[in-house]
XYZ file of C-alpha atoms in Angstrom:
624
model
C 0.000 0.000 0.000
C 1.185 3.482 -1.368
C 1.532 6.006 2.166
C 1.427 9.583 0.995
C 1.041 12.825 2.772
C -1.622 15.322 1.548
C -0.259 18.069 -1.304
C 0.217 21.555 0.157
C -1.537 19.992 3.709
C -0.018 22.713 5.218
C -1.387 25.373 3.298
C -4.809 24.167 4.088
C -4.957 24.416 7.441
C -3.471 27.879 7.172
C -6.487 28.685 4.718
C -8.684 26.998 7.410
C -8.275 27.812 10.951
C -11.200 26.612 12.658
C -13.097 24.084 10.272
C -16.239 21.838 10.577
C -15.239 18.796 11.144
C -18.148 17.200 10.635
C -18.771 18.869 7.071
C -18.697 16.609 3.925
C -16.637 19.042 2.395
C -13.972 18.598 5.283
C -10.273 18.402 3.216
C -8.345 14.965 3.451
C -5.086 16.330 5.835
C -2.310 13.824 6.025
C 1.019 14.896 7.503
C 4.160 13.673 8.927
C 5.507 13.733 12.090
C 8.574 15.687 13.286
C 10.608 16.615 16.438
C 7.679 15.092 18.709
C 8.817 15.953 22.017
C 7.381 15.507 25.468
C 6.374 19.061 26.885
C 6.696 18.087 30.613
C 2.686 18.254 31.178
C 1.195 15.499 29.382
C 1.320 17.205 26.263
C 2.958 16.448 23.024
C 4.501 18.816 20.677
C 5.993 17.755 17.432
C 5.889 19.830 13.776
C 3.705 19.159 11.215
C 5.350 18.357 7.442
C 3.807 17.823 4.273
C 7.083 18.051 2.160
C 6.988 21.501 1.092
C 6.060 23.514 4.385
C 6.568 23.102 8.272
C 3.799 24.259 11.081
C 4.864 23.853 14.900
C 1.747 21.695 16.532
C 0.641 19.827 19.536
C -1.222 16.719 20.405
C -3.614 17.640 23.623
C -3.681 15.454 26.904
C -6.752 13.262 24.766
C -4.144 12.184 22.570
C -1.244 11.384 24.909
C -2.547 7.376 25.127
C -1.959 7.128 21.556
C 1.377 8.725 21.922
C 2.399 6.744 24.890
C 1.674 3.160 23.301
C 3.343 4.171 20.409
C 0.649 4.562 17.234
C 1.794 8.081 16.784
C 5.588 8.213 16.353
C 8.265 10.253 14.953
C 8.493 10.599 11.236
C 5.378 8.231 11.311
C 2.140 9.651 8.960
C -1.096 10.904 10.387
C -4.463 12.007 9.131
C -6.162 15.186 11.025
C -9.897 14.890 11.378
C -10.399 18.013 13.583
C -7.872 20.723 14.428
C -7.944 24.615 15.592
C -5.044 26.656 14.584
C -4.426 29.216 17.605
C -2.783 32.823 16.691
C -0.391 33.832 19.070
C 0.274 37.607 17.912
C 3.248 38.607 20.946
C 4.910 35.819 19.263
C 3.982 36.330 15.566
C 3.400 33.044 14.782
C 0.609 30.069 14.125
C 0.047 26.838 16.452
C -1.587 23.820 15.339
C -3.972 22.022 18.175
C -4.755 18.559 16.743
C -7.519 17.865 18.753
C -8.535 14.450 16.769
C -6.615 12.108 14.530
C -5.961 8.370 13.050
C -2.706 7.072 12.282
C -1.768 6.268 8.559
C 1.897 4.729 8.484
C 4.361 3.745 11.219
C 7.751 5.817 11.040
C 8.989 6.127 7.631
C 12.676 5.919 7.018
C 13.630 9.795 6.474
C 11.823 13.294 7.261
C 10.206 14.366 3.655
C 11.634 17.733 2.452
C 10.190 17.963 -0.994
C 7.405 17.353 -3.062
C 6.156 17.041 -6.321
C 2.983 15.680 -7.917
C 3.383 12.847 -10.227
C 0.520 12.166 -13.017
C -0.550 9.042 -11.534
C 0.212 8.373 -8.050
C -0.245 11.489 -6.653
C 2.650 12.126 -3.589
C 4.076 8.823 -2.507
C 6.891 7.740 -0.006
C 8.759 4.227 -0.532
C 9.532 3.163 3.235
C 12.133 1.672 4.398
C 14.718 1.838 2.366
C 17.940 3.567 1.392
C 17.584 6.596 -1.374
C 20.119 9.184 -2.060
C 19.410 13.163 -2.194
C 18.232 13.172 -5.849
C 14.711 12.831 -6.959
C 13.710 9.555 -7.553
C 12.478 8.552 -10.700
C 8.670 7.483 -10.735
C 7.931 8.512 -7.148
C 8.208 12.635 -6.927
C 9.388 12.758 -3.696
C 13.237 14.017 -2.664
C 14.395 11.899 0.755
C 17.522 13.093 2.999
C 20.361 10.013 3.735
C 19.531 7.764 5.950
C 21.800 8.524 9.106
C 22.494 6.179 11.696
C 19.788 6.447 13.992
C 16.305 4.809 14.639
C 12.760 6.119 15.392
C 11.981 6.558 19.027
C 8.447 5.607 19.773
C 6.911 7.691 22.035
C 6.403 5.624 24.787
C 10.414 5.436 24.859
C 10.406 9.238 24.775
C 8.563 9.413 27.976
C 10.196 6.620 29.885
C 13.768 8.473 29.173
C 11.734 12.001 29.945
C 10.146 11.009 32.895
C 11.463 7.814 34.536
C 13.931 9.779 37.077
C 11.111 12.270 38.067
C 9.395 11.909 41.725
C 6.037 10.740 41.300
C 4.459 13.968 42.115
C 6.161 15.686 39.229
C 4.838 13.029 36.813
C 1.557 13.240 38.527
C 1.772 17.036 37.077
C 2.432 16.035 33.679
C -1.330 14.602 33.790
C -2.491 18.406 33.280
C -2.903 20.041 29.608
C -1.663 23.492 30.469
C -2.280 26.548 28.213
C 0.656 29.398 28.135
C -0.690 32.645 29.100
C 0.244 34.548 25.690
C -2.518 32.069 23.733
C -5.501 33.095 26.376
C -8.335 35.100 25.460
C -11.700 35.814 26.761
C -13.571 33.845 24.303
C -11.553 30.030 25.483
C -13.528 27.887 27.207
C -11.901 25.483 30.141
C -7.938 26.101 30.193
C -5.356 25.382 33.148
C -2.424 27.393 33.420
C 0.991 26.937 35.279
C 2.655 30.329 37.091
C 4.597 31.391 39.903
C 2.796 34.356 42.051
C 5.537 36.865 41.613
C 3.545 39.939 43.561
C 0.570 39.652 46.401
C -1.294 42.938 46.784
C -3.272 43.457 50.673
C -6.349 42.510 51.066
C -8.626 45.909 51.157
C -11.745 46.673 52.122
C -14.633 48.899 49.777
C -17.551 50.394 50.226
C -19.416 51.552 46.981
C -23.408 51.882 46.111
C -23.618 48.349 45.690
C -22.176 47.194 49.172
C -19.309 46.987 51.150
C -16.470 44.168 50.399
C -12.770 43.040 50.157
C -10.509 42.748 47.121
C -7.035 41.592 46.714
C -4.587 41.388 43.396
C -1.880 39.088 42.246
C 0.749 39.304 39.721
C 1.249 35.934 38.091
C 4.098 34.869 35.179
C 4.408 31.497 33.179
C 7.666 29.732 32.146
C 8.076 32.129 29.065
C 7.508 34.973 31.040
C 4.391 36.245 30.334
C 2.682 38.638 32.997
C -0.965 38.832 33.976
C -2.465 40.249 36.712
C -5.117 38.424 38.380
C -8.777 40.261 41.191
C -10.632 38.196 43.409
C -13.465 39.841 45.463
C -15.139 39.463 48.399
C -15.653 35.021 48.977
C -12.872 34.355 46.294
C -10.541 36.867 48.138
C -11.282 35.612 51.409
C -10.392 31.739 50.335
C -7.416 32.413 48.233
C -5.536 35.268 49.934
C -3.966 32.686 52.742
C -3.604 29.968 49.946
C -1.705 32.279 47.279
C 2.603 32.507 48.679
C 4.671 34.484 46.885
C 7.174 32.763 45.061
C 5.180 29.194 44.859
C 3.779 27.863 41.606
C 0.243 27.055 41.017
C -2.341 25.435 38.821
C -5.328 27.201 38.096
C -8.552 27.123 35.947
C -11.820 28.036 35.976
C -11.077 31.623 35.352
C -12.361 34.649 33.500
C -10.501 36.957 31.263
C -11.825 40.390 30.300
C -9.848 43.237 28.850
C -7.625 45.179 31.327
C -8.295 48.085 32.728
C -5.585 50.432 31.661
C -5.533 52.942 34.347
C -5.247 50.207 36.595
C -3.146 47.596 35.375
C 0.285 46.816 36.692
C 1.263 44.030 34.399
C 2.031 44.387 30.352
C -1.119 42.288 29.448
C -3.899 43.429 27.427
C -6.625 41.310 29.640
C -6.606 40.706 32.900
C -7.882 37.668 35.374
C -10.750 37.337 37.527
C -10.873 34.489 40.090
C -14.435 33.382 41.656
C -14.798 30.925 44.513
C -16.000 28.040 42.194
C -12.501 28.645 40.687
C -9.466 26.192 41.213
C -6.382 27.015 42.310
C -4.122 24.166 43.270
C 0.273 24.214 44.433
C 2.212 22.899 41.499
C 4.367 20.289 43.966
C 8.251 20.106 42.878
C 8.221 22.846 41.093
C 11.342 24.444 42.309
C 12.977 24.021 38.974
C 10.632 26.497 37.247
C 11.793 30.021 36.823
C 9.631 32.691 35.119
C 12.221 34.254 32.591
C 11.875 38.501 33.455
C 10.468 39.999 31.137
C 11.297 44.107 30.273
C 9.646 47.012 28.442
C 12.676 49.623 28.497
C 11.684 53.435 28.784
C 14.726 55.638 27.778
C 15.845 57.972 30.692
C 15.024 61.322 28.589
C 11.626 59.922 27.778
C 10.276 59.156 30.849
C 8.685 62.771 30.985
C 4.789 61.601 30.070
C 4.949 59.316 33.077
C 5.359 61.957 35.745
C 2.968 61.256 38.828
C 0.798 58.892 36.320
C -0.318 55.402 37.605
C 1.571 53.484 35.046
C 4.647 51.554 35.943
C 8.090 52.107 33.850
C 10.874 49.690 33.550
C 14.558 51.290 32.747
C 18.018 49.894 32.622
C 21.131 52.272 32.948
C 24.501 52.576 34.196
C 25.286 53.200 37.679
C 26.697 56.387 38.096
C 26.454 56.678 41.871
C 25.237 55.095 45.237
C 24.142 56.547 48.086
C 24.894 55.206 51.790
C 21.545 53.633 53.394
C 19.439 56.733 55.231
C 17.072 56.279 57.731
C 13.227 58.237 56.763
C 10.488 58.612 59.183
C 6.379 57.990 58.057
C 4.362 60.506 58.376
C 1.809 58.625 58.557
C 2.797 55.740 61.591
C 6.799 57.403 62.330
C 8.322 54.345 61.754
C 11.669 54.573 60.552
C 12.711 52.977 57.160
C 15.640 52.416 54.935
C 16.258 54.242 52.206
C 18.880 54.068 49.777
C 19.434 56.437 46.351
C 21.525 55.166 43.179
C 21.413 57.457 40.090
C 21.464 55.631 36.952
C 22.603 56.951 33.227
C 21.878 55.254 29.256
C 22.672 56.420 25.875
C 20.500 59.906 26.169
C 23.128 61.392 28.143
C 20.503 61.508 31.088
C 20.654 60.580 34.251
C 18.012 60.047 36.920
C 17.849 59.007 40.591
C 16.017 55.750 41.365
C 14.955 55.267 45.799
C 15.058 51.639 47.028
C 13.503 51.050 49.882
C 13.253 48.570 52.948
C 14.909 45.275 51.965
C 15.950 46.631 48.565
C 18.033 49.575 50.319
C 19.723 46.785 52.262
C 20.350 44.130 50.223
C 20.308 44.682 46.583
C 21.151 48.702 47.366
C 24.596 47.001 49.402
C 25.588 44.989 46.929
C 25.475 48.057 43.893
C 27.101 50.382 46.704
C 30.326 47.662 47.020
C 30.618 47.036 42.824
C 30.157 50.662 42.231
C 33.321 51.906 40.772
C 32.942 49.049 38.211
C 29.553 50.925 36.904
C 27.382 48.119 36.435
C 24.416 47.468 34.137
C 20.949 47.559 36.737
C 17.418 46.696 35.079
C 14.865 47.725 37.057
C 10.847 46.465 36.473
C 8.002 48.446 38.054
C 9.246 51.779 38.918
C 6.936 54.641 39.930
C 7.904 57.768 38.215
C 7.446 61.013 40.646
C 8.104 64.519 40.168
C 10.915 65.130 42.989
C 13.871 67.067 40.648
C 11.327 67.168 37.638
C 11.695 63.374 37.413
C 12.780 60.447 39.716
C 11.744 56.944 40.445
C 10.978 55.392 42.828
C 11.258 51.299 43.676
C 7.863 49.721 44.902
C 7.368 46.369 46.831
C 6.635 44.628 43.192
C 10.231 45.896 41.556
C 12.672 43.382 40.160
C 16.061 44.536 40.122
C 19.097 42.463 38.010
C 22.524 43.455 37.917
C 24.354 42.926 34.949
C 22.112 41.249 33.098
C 22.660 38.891 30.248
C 20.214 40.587 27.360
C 21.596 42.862 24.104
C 20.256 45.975 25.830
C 22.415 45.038 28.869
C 25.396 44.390 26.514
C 24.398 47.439 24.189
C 24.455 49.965 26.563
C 27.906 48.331 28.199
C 29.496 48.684 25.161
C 28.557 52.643 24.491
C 29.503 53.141 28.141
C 32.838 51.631 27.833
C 33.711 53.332 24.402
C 32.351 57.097 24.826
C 29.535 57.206 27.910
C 32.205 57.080 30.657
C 34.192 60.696 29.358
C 30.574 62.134 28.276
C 28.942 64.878 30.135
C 25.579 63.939 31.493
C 23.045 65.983 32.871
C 19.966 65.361 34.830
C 16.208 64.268 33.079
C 14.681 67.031 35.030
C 16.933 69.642 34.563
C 15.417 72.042 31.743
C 12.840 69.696 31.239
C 11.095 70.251 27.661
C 7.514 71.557 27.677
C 7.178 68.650 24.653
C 4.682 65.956 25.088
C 7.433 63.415 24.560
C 10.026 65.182 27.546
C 7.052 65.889 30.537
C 5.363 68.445 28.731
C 2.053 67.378 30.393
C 3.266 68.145 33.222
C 4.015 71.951 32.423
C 0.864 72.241 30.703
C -1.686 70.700 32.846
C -3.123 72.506 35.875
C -2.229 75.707 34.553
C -3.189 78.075 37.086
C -2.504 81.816 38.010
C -0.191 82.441 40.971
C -3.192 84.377 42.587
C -5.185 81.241 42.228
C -2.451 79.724 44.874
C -2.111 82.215 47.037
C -5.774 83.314 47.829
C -6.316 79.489 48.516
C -4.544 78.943 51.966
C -6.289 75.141 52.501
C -4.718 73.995 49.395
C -2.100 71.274 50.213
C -3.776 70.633 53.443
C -4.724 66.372 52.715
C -1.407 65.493 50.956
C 0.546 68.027 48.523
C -0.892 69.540 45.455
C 0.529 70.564 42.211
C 0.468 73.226 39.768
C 1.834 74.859 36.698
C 2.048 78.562 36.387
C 4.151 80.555 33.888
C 5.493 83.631 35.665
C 9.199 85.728 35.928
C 11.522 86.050 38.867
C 10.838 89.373 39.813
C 13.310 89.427 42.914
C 15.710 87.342 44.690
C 16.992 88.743 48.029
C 20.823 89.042 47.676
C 21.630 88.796 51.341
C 19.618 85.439 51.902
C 21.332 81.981 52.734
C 21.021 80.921 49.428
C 23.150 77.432 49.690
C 24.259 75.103 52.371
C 27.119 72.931 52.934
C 26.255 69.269 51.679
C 27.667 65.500 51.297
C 29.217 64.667 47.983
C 28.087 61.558 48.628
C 24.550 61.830 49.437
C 23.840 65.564 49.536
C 22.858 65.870 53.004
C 23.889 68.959 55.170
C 27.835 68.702 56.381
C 28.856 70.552 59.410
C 32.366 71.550 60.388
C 34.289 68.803 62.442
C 36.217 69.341 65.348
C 39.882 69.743 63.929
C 39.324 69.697 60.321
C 37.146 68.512 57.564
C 33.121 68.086 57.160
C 30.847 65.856 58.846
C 27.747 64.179 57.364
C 25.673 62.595 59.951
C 24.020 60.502 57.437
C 27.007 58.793 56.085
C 28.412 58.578 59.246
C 31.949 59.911 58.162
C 34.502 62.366 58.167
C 35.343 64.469 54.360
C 38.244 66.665 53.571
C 35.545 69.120 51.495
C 32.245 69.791 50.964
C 30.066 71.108 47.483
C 27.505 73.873 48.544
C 23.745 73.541 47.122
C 21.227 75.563 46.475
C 18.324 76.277 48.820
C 17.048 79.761 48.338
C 14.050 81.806 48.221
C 12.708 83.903 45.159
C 10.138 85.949 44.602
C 7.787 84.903 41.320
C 5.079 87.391 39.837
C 2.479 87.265 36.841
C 0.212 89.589 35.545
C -2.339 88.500 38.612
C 0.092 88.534 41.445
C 3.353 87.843 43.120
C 4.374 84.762 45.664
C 7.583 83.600 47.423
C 8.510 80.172 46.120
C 11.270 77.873 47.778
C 13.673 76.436 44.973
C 16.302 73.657 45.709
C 19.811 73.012 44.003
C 18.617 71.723 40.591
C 15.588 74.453 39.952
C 18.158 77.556 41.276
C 21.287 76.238 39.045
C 18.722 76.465 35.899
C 17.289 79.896 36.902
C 21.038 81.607 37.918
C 23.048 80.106 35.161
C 25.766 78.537 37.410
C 26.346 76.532 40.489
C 26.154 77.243 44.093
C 30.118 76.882 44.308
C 30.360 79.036 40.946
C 28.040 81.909 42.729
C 30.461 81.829 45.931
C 33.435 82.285 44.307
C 31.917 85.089 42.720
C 30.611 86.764 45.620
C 33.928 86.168 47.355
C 36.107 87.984 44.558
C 33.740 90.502 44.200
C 34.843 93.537 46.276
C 31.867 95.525 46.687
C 29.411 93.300 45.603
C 28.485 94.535 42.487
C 29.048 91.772 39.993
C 27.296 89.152 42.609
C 24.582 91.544 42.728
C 24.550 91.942 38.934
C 24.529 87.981 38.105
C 21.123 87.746 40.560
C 19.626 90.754 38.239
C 19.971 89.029 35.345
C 17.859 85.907 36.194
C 15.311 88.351 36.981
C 12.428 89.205 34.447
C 13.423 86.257 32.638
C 9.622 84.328 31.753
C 9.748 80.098 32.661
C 7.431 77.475 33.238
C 7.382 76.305 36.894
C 6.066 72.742 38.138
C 5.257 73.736 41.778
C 4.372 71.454 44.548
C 1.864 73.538 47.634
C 1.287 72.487 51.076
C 0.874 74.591 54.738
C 3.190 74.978 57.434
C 2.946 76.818 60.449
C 5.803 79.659 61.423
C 5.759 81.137 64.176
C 2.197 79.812 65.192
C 1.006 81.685 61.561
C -0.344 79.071 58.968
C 1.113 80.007 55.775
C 2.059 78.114 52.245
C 4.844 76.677 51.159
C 5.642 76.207 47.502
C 8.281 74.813 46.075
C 9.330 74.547 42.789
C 10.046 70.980 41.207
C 10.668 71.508 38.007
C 11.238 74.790 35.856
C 11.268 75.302 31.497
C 12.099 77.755 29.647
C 8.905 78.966 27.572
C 8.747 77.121 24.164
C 6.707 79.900 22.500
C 5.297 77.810 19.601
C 4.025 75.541 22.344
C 2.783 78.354 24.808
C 1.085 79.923 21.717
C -0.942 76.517 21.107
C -2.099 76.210 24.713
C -3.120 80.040 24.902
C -5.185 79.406 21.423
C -6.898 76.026 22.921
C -7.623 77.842 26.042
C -9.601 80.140 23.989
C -11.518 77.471 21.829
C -12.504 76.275 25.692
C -13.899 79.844 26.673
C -15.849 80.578 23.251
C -17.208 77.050 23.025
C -18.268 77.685 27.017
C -20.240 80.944 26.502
């Protein structure tokens, strides 16, 4: 009997990704078998050939009998009678689910790797014996040498797969598991396999339909695909103790439903819902599995947009600098917590400071702080972006550091470093921070307020901070003031003169030979609706003088009468910027008054203040 495999079989199923099986019209599909390999879960994957084209497939946990007693082999011919052909778009690429099938031929001597029709027998395959690389007269088919080696049947596969595993681990073979990148809301049953790489605390809500509790969970397969997964009220209640962080788990009887962007925390476009009927269940002896971390780079000078926003930003850089661990009291409980600053640079010349805190600040934080002078690579996931120096980040209790890690973006940016980065000049992300939409432009163009609007508004600030953008000139800055302090080079913190000789810094806990001197001054700002005092710190000042704190003393110092120090604070006056403030109330002197600071000041990008202006008017026309 003449075993063939179906012309252009291949193309078919491509043509037809979710035929009726059980239509007359259903096409004859015979393939070969390739590469069938043992998954670890009682699943089968192996590649589909029909001589002219290849598709990656897999035989479901129905199917594994037949595989195990050996009736589908390697290189051995089967006919599909129902199949769905899965998309999987992260991965750009087509997956064949064979859900039903018969066996044609037992393994055939060599993989078929061209085809051509002949007049009267169609595609044919003589088996079993030896044909050189030519194309054999009569038969239309082109064979590769036979090589010394036989056909494994499947049941051998397994045995030399499984046969050293504890009998829990083969026990979780039984399961068909479903990667997370081929799930969608319209599946029916699945059962997935991830490690719980984030717990949220369980809160408590109160809305118009009831009170309840909610809780979140980050979870990530073996490729490294992230979703993030809600259970409410009963659900929450019986999985919160259940879920560990670190373990692996089964689960199923879930629902997917597109994610929520201003919510989500994961880079998934749907996101998990768990009810009580649903299953989760510990993967046992799972030690071995790993979820592979997974980044989404944001380059330093583009991390503008994200400014006090609710979305999450990975970033990898060079280590420029690390600060010693500092202690910071809550506001909100006083309990003292470790804190620990490293400022990180990439290829856009930019560099911005990144907080650890708690365990980070003390383990991973150490660890940068002792291999610092070798700059090291650091990719950091989940980073909130704040507004403290126009930009910084901050770690959360979800961020995943690596040091030096072993990906092209890790070796890319080593490699600039090494050849120009390390002589070129970098400056801070906040410092002149574009009014662009790309650069934190939303930032100086959102809120827009007047600075009378602030100051006739004494509760402002009084919950938690607010923040602001005005666009007003320096109309004074007191020349007499203590403009700078003495600070740290390490970690910027006020010095003060030790006994003998040198500087002190109480938060480093040492002894320096010298000390830089930072900005901390007061200026007054006015518009055409009023004036206010506004506090600006080393960064803001050093863009609104034109030189540094040590510059401006050396100045004043030289200058005999004053004059030219005097003459250098004039000319930052009357000068028109965008300010980012911050406003909150303090008490002096038992008098409540406001505090606002400046976090962030741009010059005025005319072209961009002239669009605003014209859209502000569009608002008040299309109001009246």
């Amino acid at each position: 009997m003449v075993k063939t495999v179906s012309p252009d079989a291949i193309s078919v199923i491509m043509a037809n990704p979710s035929p009726d099986s059980s239509s007359s019209d259903y096409p004859d599909i015979v393939v070969q078998v390739l590469d069938l390999k043992l998954t670890g879960n009682s699943r089968f994957r192996f590649v589909a050939n029909d001589g002219k084209m290849k598709l990656d497939g897999m035989f479901p946990s129905s199917l594994s009998n037949e595989v195990n007693s050996g009736n589908i082999q390697n290189l051995g011919l089967i006919r599909i009678l129902d199949y769905t052909l899965n998309d999987i778009p992260l991965k750009n690429k087509k997956y064949l689910i064979v859900t039903k099938c018969e066996v044609v031929s037992p393994p055939l001597e060599a993989e078929i790797v061209d085809v051509v029709k002949s007049e009267e027998t169609g595609i044919l395959l003589k088996p079993k014996q030896d044909v050189e690389v030519n194309n054999v007269q009569g038969l239309g088919i082109v064979l590769k040498p036979k090589q010394e080696m036989f056909a494994k049947s499947a049941a051998q596969i397994v045995h030399e797969q499984t046969g050293n595993m504890a009998p829990s681990a083969r026990m979780a073979m039984t399961r068909r598991v479903h990667p997370l990148v081929s799930l969608n809301p319209y599946q029916g049953n699945w059962t997935i396999k991830v490690r719980l790489t984030n717990k949220g605390n369980m809160r408590n809500y109160k809305n118009a339909r009831g009170e309840g509790c909610v809780f979140n969970v980050e979870l990530t397969d073996e490729d490294g695909t992230q979703i993030q997964a809600t259970m409410f009220n009963e659900a929450a209640k019986k999985f919160y103790d259940r879920f560990q962080l670190g373990k692996a788990y089964y689960i199923s009887k879930g629902t997917l439903r597109v994610a929520n962007k201003q919510f989500k925390t994961v880079p998934n476009d749907y996101e998990m819902t768990l009810n009580e009927n649903s299953v989760v269940e510990e993967a046992i002896d799972e030690g071995t599995f790993i979820p592979e971390t997974k980044f989404n780079f944001v380059p330093i000078d583009q991390l503008g947009p994200y400014v006090n926003n609710s979305e999450l930003v990975d970033v990898i850089g060079v280590v420029q600098s690390v600060s010693p661990t500092m202690s910071i009291r809550r506001k909100s409980n006083n309990e003292t917590i470790p804190k620990r600053d490293i400022t990180i640079a990439d290829e856009s010349k930019k560099t911005v400071v990144v907080s650890l805190w708690n365990d980070l600040a003390t383990t991973v934080g150490q660890d940068l702080l002792d291999i610092a002078d070798q700059s090291p690579i650091v990719a950091l996931k989940s980073l909130k972006v704040g507004d403290f120096q126009g930009v910084s980040l901050s770690a959360l209790s979800r961020t995943v550091i690596v040091v030096n890690p072993e990906t092209p973006e890790s070796r890319k940016l080593k490699s600039w470093y090494d050849s120009e980065g390390k002589d070129s000049s970098m400056a801070s992300v906040g410092t002149g921070l574009s009014p662009s939409s790309k650069s934190g432009g939303r930032s100086m163009y959102t809120d827009r307020v007047s600075v009378s609007y602030i100051t006739s508004n004494p509760s402002l600030g009084e919950d938690k901070p607010v923040f602001f953008s005005t666009k007003g000139y320096i109309s004074f800055i007191k020349p007499d003031q203590s403009m700078w302090y003495r600070a740290c080079k390490t970690c910027n913190k006020k010095v003060t003169e030790a006994i003998g000789s040198g500087f002190w810094c109480e938060g480093c806990q040492k002894n320096d030979d010298s000390c830089n001197l930072r900005y901390i001054m007061v200026a007054k700002v006015a518009d055409a609706s009023g004036e206010a005092l506004l506090s600006f710190f080393n960064d803001q000042a050093e863009n609104v003088i034109g030189c540094s704190a040590d510059e401006l003393d050396k100045l004043r110092s030289q200058d005999g009468d004053g004059s030219t120090y005097q003459m250098k604070l004039k000319e930052a006056t009357w000068v028109p910027h965008l300010f980012r403030v911050s406003v909150v109330p303090q008490e002096y002197n038992n008098e409540k008054r406001q505090r606002i600071t400046v976090r962030t000041v741009a010059p005025v990008d005319y072209a961009a203040e002239s669009r605003f202006l014209l859209e502000e008017i569009t608002k008040m026309k299309a109001s009246q």
